[in-house]
Coordinates of C-alpha atoms and ligand atoms in Angstrom, one line a residue:
X1 CA -14.4 -80.7 65.8
X2 CA -16.0 -82.4 62.8
X3 CA -15.5 -85.6 62.0
X4 CA -14.0 -85.2 58.7
X5 CA -16.0 -85.7 56.0
X6 CA -14.0 -87.3 52.7
X7 CA -15.1 -85.9 49.2
X8 CA -15.9 -82.4 50.4
X9 CA -18.1 -80.4 46.9
X10 CA -16.1 -77.6 46.5
X11 CA -19.2 -75.6 45.6
X12 CA -22.4 -76.4 47.3
X13 CA -26.1 -74.3 47.0
X14 CA -28.7 -73.7 48.9
X15 CA -32.6 -74.1 47.7
X16 CA -33.8 -72.3 50.9
X17 CA -37.1 -72.9 51.4
X18 CA -40.1 -73.6 53.9
X19 CA -39.2 -70.3 55.9
X20 CA -42.9 -70.1 55.5
X21 CA -44.8 -73.2 55.9
X22 CA -42.3 -73.5 58.3
X23 CA -43.8 -71.0 60.6
X24 CA -47.6 -71.6 59.4
X25 CA -47.1 -75.1 61.8
X26 CA -46.4 -73.2 64.1
X27 CA -49.3 -70.3 64.0
X28 CA -46.6 -67.9 63.7
X29 CA -47.3 -64.9 60.5
X30 CA -44.7 -66.1 57.6
X31 CA -42.7 -63.3 58.5
X32 CA -41.1 -64.8 61.2
X33 CA -40.1 -67.7 59.4
X34 CA -38.0 -65.7 56.7
X35 CA -36.4 -64.3 60.2
X36 CA -35.4 -67.9 61.4
X37 CA -34.6 -68.6 58.0
X38 CA -31.5 -66.0 58.0
X39 CA -30.4 -67.1 61.8
X40 CA -29.5 -70.8 59.8
X41 CA -27.9 -69.2 56.8
X42 CA -25.7 -67.4 59.3
X43 CA -24.6 -70.8 61.3
X44 CA -24.3 -72.9 57.9
X45 CA -22.8 -70.6 55.9
X46 CA -20.3 -71.2 60.2
X47 CA -20.8 -74.6 59.1
X48 CA -19.1 -74.9 55.8
X49 CA -17.3 -72.4 56.6
X50 CA -15.5 -74.5 59.3
X51 CA -15.2 -78.0 57.4
X52 CA -12.6 -75.7 54.9
X53 CA -15.9 -75.6 52.1
X54 CA -15.4 -72.4 49.3
X55 CA -18.0 -71.9 47.8
X56 CA -21.6 -72.0 48.8
X57 CA -24.6 -69.6 47.0
X58 CA -28.2 -69.9 48.9
X59 CA -31.3 -68.7 46.7
X60 CA -32.8 -66.2 48.8
X61 CA -35.0 -63.7 46.7
X62 CA -35.9 -65.3 43.2
X63 CA -36.8 -63.3 39.8
X64 CA -40.6 -65.2 40.7
X65 CA -40.9 -64.5 44.1
X66 CA -42.2 -60.5 43.0
X67 CA -45.3 -62.1 43.0
X68 CA -45.7 -62.0 45.8
X69 CA -47.7 -59.5 49.0
X70 CA -45.1 -56.9 49.2
X71 CA -45.1 -57.2 52.7
X72 CA -43.1 -60.0 52.8
X73 CA -41.1 -58.5 50.5
X74 CA -40.1 -55.2 52.5
X75 CA -39.1 -58.3 54.9
X76 CA -37.5 -60.1 53.0
X77 CA -34.9 -57.1 51.8
X78 CA -34.9 -55.9 55.2
X79 CA -33.4 -59.3 56.8
X80 CA -31.0 -59.0 53.9
X81 CA -30.4 -55.1 54.3
X82 CA -29.3 -56.6 58.8
X83 CA -27.6 -59.5 57.2
X84 CA -25.2 -57.3 54.4
X85 CA -25.1 -54.7 57.7
X86 CA -23.7 -56.9 59.8
X87 CA -20.7 -59.1 57.7
X88 CA -19.9 -55.4 56.9
X89 CA -19.5 -54.2 60.3
X90 CA -18.4 -58.2 61.2
X91 CA -15.9 -57.5 58.0
X92 CA -14.3 -53.7 58.7
X93 CA -14.1 -55.3 62.7
X94 CA -11.4 -58.4 61.7
X95 CA -9.8 -56.3 59.6
X96 CA -8.7 -53.9 62.3
X97 CA -7.6 -57.3 63.8
X98 CA -4.8 -57.6 60.4
X99 CA -6.9 -61.4 59.4
X100 CA -8.6 -60.5 56.4
X101 CA -7.4 -63.6 54.5
X102 CA -9.9 -65.6 56.7
X103 CA -12.6 -62.9 55.8
X104 CA -16.2 -63.8 53.2
X105 CA -15.4 -62.3 49.9
X106 CA -19.1 -61.4 49.3
X107 CA -20.6 -62.0 46.1
X108 CA -24.4 -61.8 44.7
X109 CA -25.8 -63.2 41.3
X110 CA -29.2 -61.5 39.6
X111 CA -30.1 -57.9 38.6
X112 CA -29.8 -55.6 41.8
X113 CA -31.1 -52.5 40.1
X114 CA -34.4 -53.8 41.3
X115 CA -33.4 -53.8 44.8
X116 CA -34.6 -51.4 47.4
X117 CA -31.2 -48.3 46.2
X118 CA -30.2 -49.2 49.7
X119 CA -30.1 -52.3 49.8
X120 CA -28.2 -52.1 46.7
X121 CA -25.8 -49.5 47.9
X122 CA -24.8 -51.9 50.8
X123 CA -24.5 -55.1 49.0
X124 CA -22.3 -52.8 46.0
X125 CA -20.6 -52.0 49.3
X126 CA -19.5 -55.6 50.9
X127 CA -18.6 -56.8 47.2
X128 CA -15.7 -53.4 47.5
X129 CA -14.4 -54.2 50.5
X130 CA -14.7 -57.9 50.2
X131 CA -12.9 -58.5 46.4
X132 CA -10.0 -59.6 47.8
X133 CA -10.6 -61.9 50.4
X134 CA -10.2 -65.3 49.1
X135 CA -10.6 -68.3 51.7
X136 CA -15.0 -68.4 51.4
X137 CA -17.2 -66.7 48.9
X138 CA -20.2 -66.1 49.9
X139 CA -22.7 -66.4 46.6
X140 CA -26.1 -64.8 47.8
X141 CA -28.7 -65.0 44.7
X142 CA -31.1 -61.9 45.1
X143 CA -33.1 -61.2 41.9
X144 CA -32.7 -64.4 40.5
X145 CA -33.4 -66.6 38.0
X146 CA -31.1 -69.4 36.2
X147 CA -33.7 -68.1 33.0
X148 CA -32.7 -64.3 33.8
X149 CA -29.5 -65.3 34.3
X150 CA -28.8 -67.2 30.6
X151 CA -30.8 -64.1 29.1
X152 CA -28.6 -61.4 30.7
X153 CA -25.3 -63.5 30.0
X154 CA -26.5 -63.5 26.3
X155 CA -26.9 -59.3 26.6
X156 CA -23.5 -59.2 28.4
X157 CA -21.7 -60.7 25.4
X158 CA -23.5 -58.9 22.4
X159 CA -22.7 -55.5 23.7
X160 CA -19.0 -57.2 24.3
X161 CA -19.5 -57.9 20.1
X162 CA -18.6 -61.1 21.3
X163 CA -18.8 -64.3 19.2
X164 CA -19.7 -67.7 21.7
X165 CA -17.0 -69.9 20.7
X166 CA -17.8 -72.5 23.5
X167 CA -19.7 -73.3 26.6
X168 CA -17.4 -71.0 28.9
X169 CA -17.7 -68.6 27.6
X170 CA -21.9 -68.2 28.6
X171 CA -20.8 -69.3 31.3
X172 CA -17.7 -66.6 32.1
X173 CA -21.1 -64.3 31.4
X174 CA -23.2 -66.1 34.3
X175 CA -23.3 -63.9 37.2
X176 CA -21.5 -66.6 38.4
X177 CA -19.2 -66.0 36.1
X178 CA -15.8 -67.4 37.8
X179 CA -17.5 -69.0 40.5
X180 CA -17.4 -73.6 40.0
X181 CA -20.1 -74.8 38.4
X182 CA -22.2 -76.5 42.3
X183 CA -20.8 -80.2 42.6
X184 CA -24.3 -80.3 45.3
X185 CA -27.1 -78.9 45.8
X186 CA -29.0 -79.2 49.0
X187 CA -33.2 -77.9 48.4
X188 CA -35.2 -77.9 51.9
X189 CA -38.8 -78.0 52.8
X190 CA -39.8 -81.5 50.2
X191 CA -40.4 -80.1 46.9
X192 CA -38.3 -81.7 44.4
X193 CA -37.7 -78.4 41.7
X194 CA -34.9 -76.0 41.2
X195 CA -37.6 -73.6 41.2
X196 CA -35.3 -71.3 38.0
X197 CA -32.2 -71.8 39.6
X198 CA -28.6 -72.2 38.7
X199 CA -30.2 -74.2 35.4
X200 CA -27.3 -73.7 33.4
X201 CA -24.8 -74.0 36.4
X202 CA -26.5 -75.9 37.2
X203 CA -25.7 -79.8 34.8
X204 CA -24.1 -82.2 36.2
X205 CA -24.5 -80.9 40.0
X206 CA -25.7 -83.9 42.6
X207 CA -29.3 -83.1 44.0
X208 CA -30.2 -83.8 47.6
X209 CA -33.9 -83.1 48.6
X210 CA -35.1 -83.2 52.2
X211 CA -38.2 -82.6 53.9
X212 CA -36.5 -80.7 56.9
X213 CA -37.6 -76.8 56.4
X214 CA -34.7 -75.0 56.0
X215 CA -35.1 -73.3 59.6
X216 CA -35.2 -76.5 61.0
X217 CA -31.9 -77.4 59.3
X218 CA -28.6 -77.7 61.0
X219 CA -25.2 -78.6 60.2
X220 CA -26.3 -82.0 61.5
X221 CA -28.4 -82.2 58.6
X222 CA -26.1 -80.9 56.8
X223 CA -23.8 -83.3 57.2
X224 CA -26.0 -85.8 56.8
X225 CA -26.1 -84.5 53.0
X226 CA -22.5 -84.5 52.8
X227 CA -22.2 -88.5 53.7
X228 CA -25.1 -89.0 51.1
X229 CA -22.2 -86.8 48.1
X230 CA -19.3 -88.6 49.4
X231 CA -21.3 -92.0 48.5
X232 CA -22.0 -90.8 45.1
X233 CA -20.6 -92.3 41.7
X234 CA -20.4 -88.5 40.0
X235 CA -19.6 -89.5 36.0
X236 CA -19.7 -87.6 33.7
X237 CA -20.7 -89.8 31.3
X238 CA -18.1 -91.4 31.1
X239 CA -17.9 -95.2 31.8
X240 CA -16.1 -95.7 35.2
Ligands
LIG301 C1 -37.9 -69.5 51.1 O1 -39.4 -70.1 52.1 C2 -37.8 -68.5 51.0 C3 -38.4 -68.0 50.0 C4 -39.0 -68.3 48.5 C5 -38.0 -66.3 49.6 P1 -40.3 -69.6 52.0 O2 -40.4 -68.5 51.4 O3 -40.9 -69.8 50.5 O4 -41.7 -71.0 52.6 P2 -42.3 -71.3 51.9 O5 -42.5 -72.8 50.8 O6 -44.5 -70.8 51.8 O7 -43.2 -73.0 53.1
LIG302 C1 -37.0 -70.7 45.8 O1 -38.9 -70.9 46.4 C2 -37.2 -69.2 45.9 C3 -36.1 -70.1 46.9 C4 -35.6 -70.2 47.7 C5 -35.8 -68.2 47.1 P1 -40.0 -70.8 46.8 O2 -40.8 -70.7 47.9 O3 -40.1 -69.7 45.6 O4 -40.4 -71.4 44.8 P2 -42.0 -72.9 44.5 O5 -42.5 -71.8 43.8 O6 -42.3 -73.0 45.9 O7 -41.1 -73.2 43.5
LIG303 MG1 -41.7 -72.3 48.9

């Protein structure tokens, strides 16, 4: 059993970085790092669920990652397709066993229209299938950029003829609309930057950077990060 961690984040977000370096260090092709990274995501999501964290966001593919070789991009999309398909299959079995309430709601952030059509279809199927699941939300950022998110939100508001009366109006129109802002953002692999991830939503997120590459990231590493989170004094501009 997990040791109880006090002051857990409600929403945790992962910038899953270092897949390529993990593979290169082992003399493997970069894609093997992505494969291992996808397995790690599955384990970490399960761990978050078992801890009682309600929302997990993860950065799978950025609007800037299109600058990579096509072969690498296609491989990443292949892994995403596999991952979502597996969730859809698992979900179907679970629904048959009538434990739908324990099921994971799958959401995505980003412009899906640029993804391969069959992947887009699989994602839409997953989102539709899990729309009533409320035990846990997995929010996958693909073809996602924080600036693109803001542009998209403004265009949505303009199309709806809405005026922006408050910060919340923008929050609601973002891809993550309806989710609380991430309390805690973890970036693996040593770089200390956001790389265009959830820029609007991260205004008061606690940030955590670890040198560990994503494919090496385990439940233990997550527990260590969560201990750091629990010690932090979130002030939101107030005096305490
Ligand atoms: C993160 O790992 C995964 C994606 C960006 C898709 P990287 O592929 O960026 O790995 P490094 O940073 O090159 O090691
Ligand atoms: C951020 O990692 C994007 C994802 C984890 C999907 P990158 O590897 O693309 O970021 P940079 O290029 O190092 O800033
Ligand atoms: Mg990287």
